[in-house]
Amino acid sequence: MSILLLLLFLLLLNNLLLLGTDRLAGMNRLVAVQGCLLAALLICLDHVIIGAAILLIKGVGLPLLLRRTHLRIGAPSSVPPHLPYAAAVLAGMLGLVFALWLEKQLPLPQGFFPPFLLPTALGTLFCGLLLVIGRASALSQVMGYLVTENGIFLLGSPLMSAGAVWFELTLLLDLFVAVFVMGIAINHISSKFETIDVGRFRSLRD
Amino acid sequence: MNGVYFLHLALALLLAPLFTGVINRVKAKVAGRHGKPLLQLYFDLFKLLRRGEARSTSTTWVFAVAPGVGLAATLCALALLPLGGAASPLRFQGDFFLAAYLLGLGRFAMILAALDTASPFEGMGASREACFSALAEPALFLCFLTLANIAAGAAGGAADAPSLSLSSMFAGQAPAAWLSGRAELALIPVALFALLLVENCRIPADDPTTHLELTMIHEAMILDHSGPNLALILYGAALKLWLFAGLTAGILLPELPFWPGLICHLVAMFALAALVGLVESVMARLRLIRVPRLIGGAGALAALTLILSHVR
C-alpha cells in the first residue's frame, strides 16, 4: 500500500512539474515518466499485462512519437504560454485541493477506490485541462490531452477489477487514434504555416 | 538537556566559518584545484578585526550599526533553533515567527546600510535582496506550517501541545513519518535546501564570488563595508548559512542519543556543505528573472506537502 501511495504522490509531483515546465522536450520526458508511473500503479494493482501495455504505449511509444514530431517540424523549444507558469502551478494546486474536497463529498462505495487514488486522478485530469487551455503550442496541448486521458484512465482503473479490461483497451485505442490524427494535423499545420503557435491562427483570413 | 543544547550552540558559533571553507574546498576539488585553506574564513575574520575601518563621508550611524544588528539578529534566531535535536531553552509557542522576523530584521538593517551609502549600485543590490527575500519568506513559513502540522499530529492533536515551537517541529517526527510511507515529507528538506541557497546568496540564486557588477545581489550591498564591520557581516553570513543548514538537517535526522546525535548532526551539516559546493560546481547561475521561479518552486513543494500532510 505504501508503494501505491508513493507512486500516487510521484504522479502528483509530476503533474506540478509539467505545469511549471516551459520546454517541450522536458514536458515530453515528464509525460513519458507519467506513463511509466501509471504502468507501475497498474502493476501494483495486480494488472500486470495492462501495465506492460501501458508502459509500452504511454511510457515509450507516444513520447517517442511526440519527440519525432517535434524534431520533424522543428518547433521552437518553448512558446510563451497563455497562462503564466506560476499561475498554472497555483491553479494545479487549487485543483488538487478541490479534488480532495470532492472526495469527501462524493458518496463512494467503501473500499472502491484505493486511498488517495481519486484526488490524484482528478488532479491529473485538471492539470491536463490546464495544459490544454494554458499553453500556446499545439504539441503542448497534445501533451495536455494525454495527461487528461491519464487522469481519466486512473479514474477508471478500479473498474478493471470488475472485469472492464476491454473498456480500458478501447480507451487506449481511442487515444492512439487521437494522437495519430493530431500528429498528422500538427505536421500539416507546421508545413503550411511554418509555426505551431495556435495563437497565430487568429490572423488567418478567408 | 540545556548542557547539550549549549554544547551544540558553542559548536555552531565555532564551526560556522568552517562550513563556508568546506563549500569552497569542494568547489575547488571539483574544478581540479587545491583551493583555499579550509580555515580561510577564520584567517579573514581575524585579519579584518585587527584592521581599521574606512567609512564614506556620506554615511550616517545607520551604516555603522547595521552589521552589528544583523549579526545580533542572526545569533538570536540561531538561539531559538533546536540544535542537534536538543530543544532550545528559549522556546515558546510561535517562536518560528520570531526566528523568521529576526532574520528579516537583520536583512532590513543591511538594506538600510546599503541605502545609507547613497550609492545607486548598492541601492540596486538592496532592492534585489528585498525582492527575493520577500518571495522566500512565504515559502519558509509554508515549510514551518507543514512541520507544525506534523508536530500537532504526533502530539495527538492535544490543545496544549507546543506544536508551534521550532523545538517541537524539529523533534524528529518528520523522519519517522517519512519512513512510515509519507513520502511527501521528503519535499520539505528539498524546499528548505532551495531556500538555503536563495537566502544565503549561493549559486544558482546569487554568486558570492562574483565581480560582475550588474549581476551582484548581496555582495553589491556590502561593498562599502571594511574592517571589523565587514568581519561581523561575514561571520553573520556564516551563522545564517549554519542556521539554514541546521533547519534542513533537523528534518533529515531522527531523534538520537547524545553522542550518535552529535556525530550525525555534524556529519549531516558538513554533508550539506559539500552538497552546496557540488550544486555550485555543476550549476550555472540563474538569470535574475528566473530566480523567482526557483523560490516559487520551493514554495510550491512546501504548499503541496502542507496540503497532503493536512489531508492524511
mmCIF file of C-alpha atoms in Angstrom, chain B:
data_model
loop_
_atom_site.group_PDB
_atom_site.id
_atom_site.type_symbol
_atom_site.label_atom_id
_atom_site.label_comp_id
_atom_site.label_asym_id
_atom_site.label_seq_id
_atom_site.Cartn_x
_atom_site.Cartn_y
_atom_site.Cartn_z
ATOM 1 C CA MET B 1 19.389 18.876 28.381
ATOM 2 C CA ASN B 2 20.363 22.553 28.402
ATOM 3 C CA GLY B 3 24.027 21.474 28.629
ATOM 4 C CA VAL B 4 23.645 19.500 25.392
ATOM 5 C CA TYR B 5 22.000 22.485 23.748
ATOM 6 C CA PHE B 6 24.752 24.894 24.824
ATOM 7 C CA LEU B 7 27.386 22.465 23.538
ATOM 8 C CA HIS B 8 25.638 22.449 20.147
ATOM 9 C CA LEU B 9 25.333 26.247 20.222
ATOM 10 C CA ALA B 10 29.044 26.614 21.023
ATOM 11 C CA LEU B 11 29.882 24.241 18.159
ATOM 12 C CA ALA B 12 27.669 26.287 15.839
ATOM 13 C CA LEU B 13 29.427 29.526 16.808
ATOM 14 C CA LEU B 14 32.831 27.903 16.446
ATOM 15 C CA LEU B 15 32.311 25.826 13.301
ATOM 16 C CA ALA B 16 30.103 28.142 11.224
ATOM 17 C CA PRO B 17 33.071 29.676 9.315
ATOM 18 C CA LEU B 18 34.330 26.148 8.576
ATOM 19 C CA PHE B 19 31.041 25.480 6.726
ATOM 20 C CA THR B 20 31.997 28.087 4.113
ATOM 21 C CA GLY B 21 35.501 26.590 3.979
ATOM 22 C CA VAL B 22 34.085 23.139 3.155
ATOM 23 C CA ILE B 23 31.916 24.616 0.387
ATOM 24 C CA ASN B 24 34.900 26.391 -1.159
ATOM 25 C CA ARG B 25 37.106 23.297 -0.854
ATOM 26 C CA VAL B 26 34.516 21.070 -2.570
ATOM 27 C CA LYS B 27 34.147 23.633 -5.370
ATOM 28 C CA ALA B 28 37.912 23.765 -5.802
ATOM 29 C CA LYS B 29 38.273 19.955 -5.823
ATOM 30 C CA VAL B 30 35.510 19.568 -8.426
ATOM 31 C CA ALA B 31 37.256 22.189 -10.564
ATOM 32 C CA GLY B 32 40.566 20.260 -10.208
ATOM 33 C CA ARG B 33 42.261 22.841 -7.978
ATOM 34 C CA HIS B 34 43.608 22.564 -4.433
ATOM 35 C CA GLY B 35 41.700 25.651 -3.351
ATOM 36 C CA LYS B 36 41.887 27.972 -0.358
ATOM 37 C CA PRO B 37 42.652 26.555 3.123
ATOM 38 C CA LEU B 38 39.614 25.154 4.964
ATOM 39 C CA LEU B 39 40.152 27.770 7.696
ATOM 40 C CA GLN B 40 40.432 30.713 5.279
ATOM 41 C CA LEU B 41 37.351 32.484 6.671
ATOM 42 C CA TYR B 42 38.818 32.318 10.202
ATOM 43 C CA PHE B 43 42.029 33.965 8.911
ATOM 44 C CA ASP B 44 39.975 36.599 7.075
ATOM 45 C CA LEU B 45 37.889 37.338 10.166
ATOM 46 C CA PHE B 46 40.965 37.765 12.408
ATOM 47 C CA LYS B 47 42.651 39.944 9.788
ATOM 48 C CA LEU B 48 39.591 42.175 9.393
ATOM 49 C CA LEU B 49 39.088 42.516 13.157
ATOM 50 C CA ARG B 50 42.647 43.883 13.512
ATOM 51 C CA ARG B 51 42.230 46.422 10.726
ATOM 52 C CA GLY B 52 40.808 49.931 10.841
ATOM 53 C CA GLU B 53 37.634 50.906 9.040
ATOM 54 C CA ALA B 54 37.308 53.253 6.073
ATOM 55 C CA ARG B 55 33.898 54.935 6.011
ATOM 56 C CA SER B 56 32.361 57.157 3.359
ATOM 57 C CA THR B 57 31.543 60.723 4.459
ATOM 58 C CA SER B 58 28.001 60.327 3.075
ATOM 59 C CA THR B 59 27.153 57.557 5.574
ATOM 60 C CA THR B 60 25.483 58.017 8.977
ATOM 61 C CA TRP B 61 25.222 55.943 12.175
ATOM 62 C CA VAL B 62 22.850 53.564 10.354
ATOM 63 C CA PHE B 63 25.750 52.327 8.264
ATOM 64 C CA ALA B 64 27.899 51.843 11.368
ATOM 65 C CA VAL B 65 25.398 49.853 13.462
ATOM 66 C CA ALA B 66 23.798 47.709 10.710
ATOM 67 C CA PRO B 67 26.415 44.902 10.707
ATOM 68 C CA GLY B 68 26.124 44.573 14.498
ATOM 69 C CA VAL B 69 22.313 44.488 14.291
ATOM 70 C CA GLY B 70 22.493 41.903 11.512
ATOM 71 C CA LEU B 71 24.826 39.631 13.485
ATOM 72 C CA ALA B 72 22.810 40.020 16.715
ATOM 73 C CA ALA B 73 19.551 39.186 14.912
ATOM 74 C CA THR B 74 21.083 36.065 13.353
ATOM 75 C CA LEU B 75 22.504 34.981 16.728
ATOM 76 C CA CYS B 76 19.088 35.394 18.393
ATOM 77 C CA ALA B 77 17.392 33.417 15.592
ATOM 78 C CA LEU B 78 20.007 30.670 15.975
ATOM 79 C CA ALA B 79 19.367 30.572 19.729
ATOM 80 C CA LEU B 80 15.690 29.728 19.063
ATOM 81 C CA LEU B 81 16.546 26.793 16.816
ATOM 82 C CA PRO B 82 16.837 23.302 18.325
ATOM 83 C CA LEU B 83 20.381 22.218 17.529
ATOM 84 C CA GLY B 84 21.229 18.550 17.063
ATOM 85 C CA GLY B 85 17.802 17.553 18.393
ATOM 86 C CA ALA B 86 18.307 19.417 21.721
ATOM 87 C CA ALA B 87 15.400 21.801 22.415
ATOM 88 C CA SER B 88 16.223 25.485 22.805
ATOM 89 C CA PRO B 89 15.854 26.842 26.384
ATOM 90 C CA LEU B 90 14.275 29.969 24.845
ATOM 91 C CA ARG B 91 11.490 28.054 23.043
ATOM 92 C CA PHE B 92 7.868 29.207 23.214
ATOM 93 C CA GLN B 93 4.688 28.761 21.193
ATOM 94 C CA GLY B 94 5.058 30.607 17.898
ATOM 95 C CA ASP B 95 8.818 31.157 18.193
ATOM 96 C CA PHE B 96 9.210 30.370 14.485
ATOM 97 C CA PHE B 97 7.596 33.729 13.697
ATOM 98 C CA LEU B 98 10.208 35.467 15.841
ATOM 99 C CA ALA B 99 13.037 33.473 14.237
ATOM 100 C CA ALA B 100 11.859 34.335 10.704
ATOM 101 C CA TYR B 101 11.381 38.005 11.510
ATOM 102 C CA LEU B 102 14.720 38.237 13.332
ATOM 103 C CA LEU B 103 16.311 37.146 10.083
ATOM 104 C CA GLY B 104 14.121 39.759 8.380
ATOM 105 C CA LEU B 105 15.326 42.397 10.860
ATOM 106 C CA GLY B 106 18.969 41.607 10.090
ATOM 107 C CA ARG B 107 18.257 41.870 6.382
ATOM 108 C CA PHE B 108 16.376 45.140 6.895
ATOM 109 C CA ALA B 109 19.368 46.615 8.764
ATOM 110 C CA MET B 110 21.714 45.634 5.932
ATOM 111 C CA ILE B 111 19.350 47.085 3.322
ATOM 112 C CA LEU B 112 19.210 50.371 5.261
ATOM 113 C CA ALA B 113 23.021 50.413 5.460
ATOM 114 C CA ALA B 114 23.238 49.859 1.705
ATOM 115 C CA LEU B 115 20.801 52.718 1.041
ATOM 116 C CA ASP B 116 22.676 54.904 3.553
ATOM 117 C CA THR B 117 25.785 54.908 1.366
ATOM 118 C CA ALA B 118 23.759 56.824 -1.277
ATOM 119 C CA SER B 119 25.379 54.655 -3.928
ATOM 120 C CA PRO B 120 22.920 53.692 -6.699
ATOM 121 C CA PHE B 121 24.835 50.448 -7.138
ATOM 122 C CA GLU B 122 24.278 49.393 -3.515
ATOM 123 C CA GLY B 123 20.680 50.578 -3.754
ATOM 124 C CA MET B 124 20.216 48.225 -6.699
ATOM 125 C CA GLY B 125 21.645 45.327 -4.666
ATOM 126 C CA ALA B 126 19.380 46.237 -1.723
ATOM 127 C CA SER B 127 16.337 46.307 -3.995
ATOM 128 C CA ARG B 128 17.126 42.846 -5.340
ATOM 129 C CA GLU B 129 17.796 41.452 -1.862
ATOM 130 C CA ALA B 130 14.461 42.836 -0.592
ATOM 131 C CA CYS B 131 12.598 41.442 -3.601
ATOM 132 C CA PHE B 132 13.970 37.905 -3.362
ATOM 133 C CA SER B 133 13.704 37.693 0.433
ATOM 134 C CA ALA B 134 10.074 38.863 0.271
ATOM 135 C CA LEU B 135 9.409 35.975 -2.115
ATOM 136 C CA ALA B 136 11.331 33.476 0.025
ATOM 137 C CA GLU B 137 9.530 34.346 3.268
ATOM 138 C CA PRO B 138 6.140 32.754 2.378
ATOM 139 C CA ALA B 139 7.931 29.590 1.259
ATOM 140 C CA LEU B 140 9.769 29.433 4.612
ATOM 141 C CA PHE B 141 6.502 29.890 6.515
ATOM 142 C CA LEU B 142 4.840 27.162 4.437
ATOM 143 C CA CYS B 143 7.664 24.799 5.462
ATOM 144 C CA PHE B 144 7.216 25.756 9.139
ATOM 145 C CA LEU B 145 3.431 25.326 8.951
ATOM 146 C CA THR B 146 3.824 21.854 7.459
ATOM 147 C CA LEU B 147 6.208 20.881 10.256
ATOM 148 C CA ALA B 148 3.816 22.363 12.840
ATOM 149 C CA ASN B 149 1.047 20.260 11.315
ATOM 150 C CA ILE B 150 3.135 17.105 11.644
ATOM 151 C CA ALA B 151 4.153 18.015 15.218
ATOM 152 C CA ALA B 152 0.489 18.568 16.104
ATOM 153 C CA GLY B 153 -0.353 15.179 14.572
ATOM 154 C CA ALA B 154 2.420 13.499 16.552
ATOM 155 C CA ALA B 155 1.119 15.109 19.751
ATOM 156 C CA GLY B 156 -2.282 13.567 19.042
ATOM 157 C CA GLY B 157 -3.931 16.939 18.493
ATOM 158 C CA ALA B 158 -3.685 17.893 22.184
ATOM 159 C CA ALA B 159 -4.659 21.547 22.602
ATOM 160 C CA ASP B 160 -1.741 22.321 24.927
ATOM 161 C CA ALA B 161 0.898 20.605 22.732
ATOM 162 C CA PRO B 162 3.642 23.096 21.827
ATOM 163 C CA SER B 163 3.452 22.262 18.116
ATOM 164 C CA LEU B 164 4.085 25.870 17.051
ATOM 165 C CA SER B 165 7.561 25.918 18.572
ATOM 166 C CA LEU B 166 10.662 25.260 16.470
ATOM 167 C CA SER B 167 11.885 22.778 19.086
ATOM 168 C CA SER B 168 8.716 20.676 18.609
ATOM 169 C CA MET B 169 8.782 20.947 14.834
ATOM 170 C CA PHE B 170 12.336 19.602 14.650
ATOM 171 C CA ALA B 171 11.983 16.894 17.307
ATOM 172 C CA GLY B 172 12.493 14.048 14.841
ATOM 173 C CA GLN B 173 8.830 13.415 13.857
ATOM 174 C CA ALA B 174 9.449 14.147 10.180
ATOM 175 C CA PRO B 175 11.907 11.269 9.505
ATOM 176 C CA ALA B 176 9.674 8.864 11.442
ATOM 177 C CA ALA B 177 6.608 9.931 9.418
ATOM 178 C CA TRP B 178 8.630 9.793 6.211
ATOM 179 C CA LEU B 179 9.775 6.236 6.882
ATOM 180 C CA SER B 180 6.189 5.207 7.591
ATOM 181 C CA GLY B 181 5.227 5.906 3.954
ATOM 182 C CA ARG B 182 4.509 9.641 3.954
ATOM 183 C CA ALA B 183 6.842 10.345 1.064
ATOM 184 C CA GLU B 184 5.602 13.909 0.624
ATOM 185 C CA LEU B 185 7.572 14.952 3.716
ATOM 186 C CA ALA B 186 10.779 14.374 1.766
ATOM 187 C CA LEU B 187 9.925 17.549 -0.142
ATOM 188 C CA ILE B 188 10.404 19.803 2.884
ATOM 189 C CA PRO B 189 14.203 19.299 3.064
ATOM 190 C CA VAL B 190 14.318 19.946 -0.689
ATOM 191 C CA ALA B 191 12.350 23.190 -0.281
ATOM 192 C CA LEU B 192 14.484 24.239 2.686
ATOM 193 C CA PHE B 193 17.670 23.480 0.757
ATOM 194 C CA ALA B 194 16.470 25.701 -2.109
ATOM 195 C CA LEU B 195 15.727 28.427 0.460
ATOM 196 C CA LEU B 196 19.216 27.926 1.939
ATOM 197 C CA LEU B 197 20.686 28.683 -1.481
ATOM 198 C CA VAL B 198 18.472 31.738 -2.038
ATOM 199 C CA GLU B 199 18.665 33.258 1.457
ATOM 200 C CA ASN B 200 22.428 32.815 1.683
ATOM 201 C CA CYS B 201 23.093 34.181 -1.796
ATOM 202 C CA ARG B 202 24.584 30.988 -3.168
ATOM 203 C CA ILE B 203 24.534 29.701 -6.744
ATOM 204 C CA PRO B 204 22.097 29.374 -8.556
ATOM 205 C CA ALA B 205 20.362 32.412 -6.957
ATOM 206 C CA ASP B 206 23.458 34.576 -6.483
ATOM 207 C CA ASP B 207 27.198 34.165 -6.791
ATOM 208 C CA PRO B 208 29.134 35.093 -3.621
ATOM 209 C CA THR B 209 32.375 35.404 -5.592
ATOM 210 C CA THR B 210 31.070 37.463 -8.494
ATOM 211 C CA HIS B 211 32.706 40.689 -9.556
ATOM 212 C CA LEU B 212 30.302 41.323 -12.413
ATOM 213 C CA GLU B 213 28.546 44.375 -11.051
ATOM 214 C CA LEU B 214 25.222 44.080 -12.849
ATOM 215 C CA THR B 215 24.538 40.570 -11.545
ATOM 216 C CA MET B 216 25.502 41.094 -7.903
ATOM 217 C CA ILE B 217 22.874 40.984 -5.168
ATOM 218 C CA HIS B 218 24.217 40.549 -1.650
ATOM 219 C CA GLU B 219 27.822 41.403 -2.491
ATOM 220 C CA ALA B 220 26.711 44.714 -4.005
ATOM 221 C CA MET B 221 25.194 45.710 -0.663
ATOM 222 C CA ILE B 222 28.375 45.255 1.374
ATOM 223 C CA LEU B 223 30.923 46.813 -0.977
ATOM 224 C CA ASP B 224 31.427 49.893 1.235
ATOM 225 C CA HIS B 225 32.000 47.935 4.435
ATOM 226 C CA SER B 226 35.500 47.229 5.685
ATOM 227 C CA GLY B 227 37.462 46.273 8.786
ATOM 228 C CA PRO B 228 35.631 44.915 11.873
ATOM 229 C CA ASN B 229 32.200 45.686 10.421
ATOM 230 C CA LEU B 230 32.936 43.559 7.362
ATOM 231 C CA ALA B 231 34.101 40.808 9.743
ATOM 232 C CA LEU B 232 30.731 40.996 11.536
ATOM 233 C CA ILE B 233 28.910 40.715 8.198
ATOM 234 C CA LEU B 234 30.987 37.719 7.074
ATOM 235 C CA TYR B 235 30.557 35.948 10.415
ATOM 236 C CA GLY B 236 26.805 36.725 10.405
ATOM 237 C CA ALA B 237 26.538 35.264 6.877
ATOM 238 C CA ALA B 238 28.360 32.095 8.037
ATOM 239 C CA LEU B 239 25.988 31.773 11.023
ATOM 240 C CA LYS B 240 22.959 32.243 8.786
ATOM 241 C CA LEU B 241 24.254 29.501 6.497
ATOM 242 C CA TRP B 242 24.678 27.248 9.563
ATOM 243 C CA LEU B 243 21.133 28.117 10.687
ATOM 244 C CA PHE B 244 19.532 27.149 7.361
ATOM 245 C CA ALA B 245 21.656 24.004 7.132
ATOM 246 C CA GLY B 246 20.558 23.227 10.706
ATOM 247 C CA LEU B 247 16.911 23.538 9.637
ATOM 248 C CA THR B 248 17.452 21.135 6.733
ATOM 249 C CA ALA B 249 19.489 18.673 8.825
ATOM 250 C CA GLY B 250 16.925 18.897 11.643
ATOM 251 C CA ILE B 251 14.280 17.390 9.348
ATOM 252 C CA LEU B 252 16.512 14.669 7.977
ATOM 253 C CA LEU B 253 17.785 13.368 11.315
ATOM 254 C CA PRO B 254 15.657 11.267 13.670
ATOM 255 C CA GLU B 255 15.789 11.604 17.455
ATOM 256 C CA LEU B 256 19.074 10.020 18.636
ATOM 257 C CA PRO B 257 21.004 9.649 21.924
ATOM 258 C CA PHE B 258 23.667 12.265 22.748
ATOM 259 C CA TRP B 259 26.865 11.012 21.081
ATOM 260 C CA PRO B 260 25.308 9.463 17.964
ATOM 261 C CA GLY B 261 23.093 12.567 17.721
ATOM 262 C CA LEU B 262 26.067 14.934 17.945
ATOM 263 C CA ILE B 263 28.121 12.994 15.401
ATOM 264 C CA CYS B 264 25.185 12.581 13.000
ATOM 265 C CA HIS B 265 24.353 16.292 13.304
ATOM 266 C CA LEU B 266 27.891 17.374 12.430
ATOM 267 C CA VAL B 267 28.160 14.834 9.609
ATOM 268 C CA ALA B 268 24.814 15.994 8.197
ATOM 269 C CA MET B 269 25.853 19.648 8.423
ATOM 270 C CA PHE B 270 29.121 19.132 6.573
ATOM 271 C CA ALA B 271 27.436 16.804 4.070
ATOM 272 C CA LEU B 272 25.062 19.683 3.338
ATOM 273 C CA ALA B 273 28.065 21.990 2.927
ATOM 274 C CA ALA B 274 29.529 19.508 0.434
ATOM 275 C CA LEU B 275 26.169 19.373 -1.357
ATOM 276 C CA VAL B 276 26.085 23.175 -1.624
ATOM 277 C CA GLY B 277 29.611 23.020 -3.061
ATOM 278 C CA LEU B 278 28.551 20.371 -5.582
ATOM 279 C CA VAL B 279 25.473 22.358 -6.612
ATOM 280 C CA GLU B 280 27.648 25.435 -7.084
ATOM 281 C CA SER B 281 30.106 23.414 -9.148
ATOM 282 C CA VAL B 282 27.631 21.808 -11.521
ATOM 283 C CA MET B 283 25.060 24.574 -11.916
ATOM 284 C CA ALA B 284 25.275 27.903 -13.650
ATOM 285 C CA ARG B 285 23.849 30.989 -12.031
ATOM 286 C CA LEU B 286 20.229 31.611 -12.943
ATOM 287 C CA ARG B 287 19.267 34.775 -14.751
ATOM 288 C CA LEU B 288 17.772 37.267 -12.288
ATOM 289 C CA ILE B 289 14.293 36.930 -13.792
ATOM 290 C CA ARG B 290 14.438 33.168 -13.248
ATOM 291 C CA VAL B 291 15.300 33.319 -9.532
ATOM 292 C CA PRO B 292 11.637 33.889 -8.517
ATOM 293 C CA ARG B 293 10.834 30.661 -10.351
ATOM 294 C CA LEU B 294 13.275 28.764 -8.097
ATOM 295 C CA ILE B 295 11.730 30.337 -4.993
ATOM 296 C CA GLY B 296 8.223 29.678 -6.350
ATOM 297 C CA GLY B 297 9.184 26.045 -6.935
ATOM 298 C CA ALA B 298 10.320 25.736 -3.311
ATOM 299 C CA GLY B 299 7.057 27.360 -2.187
ATOM 300 C CA ALA B 300 5.002 25.034 -4.400
ATOM 301 C CA LEU B 301 6.752 21.971 -2.932
ATOM 302 C CA ALA B 302 6.114 23.235 0.597
ATOM 303 C CA ALA B 303 2.463 24.005 -0.214
ATOM 304 C CA LEU B 304 1.955 20.564 -1.752
ATOM 305 C CA THR B 305 3.418 18.940 1.362
ATOM 306 C CA LEU B 306 1.199 21.081 3.584
ATOM 307 C CA ILE B 307 -1.926 20.071 1.644
ATOM 308 C CA LEU B 308 -1.066 16.371 1.646
ATOM 309 C CA SER B 309 0.070 16.279 5.282
ATOM 310 C CA HIS B 310 -3.141 18.035 6.312
ATOM 311 C CA VAL B 311 -5.294 15.505 4.468
ATOM 312 C CA ARG B 312 -3.575 12.398 5.866
#
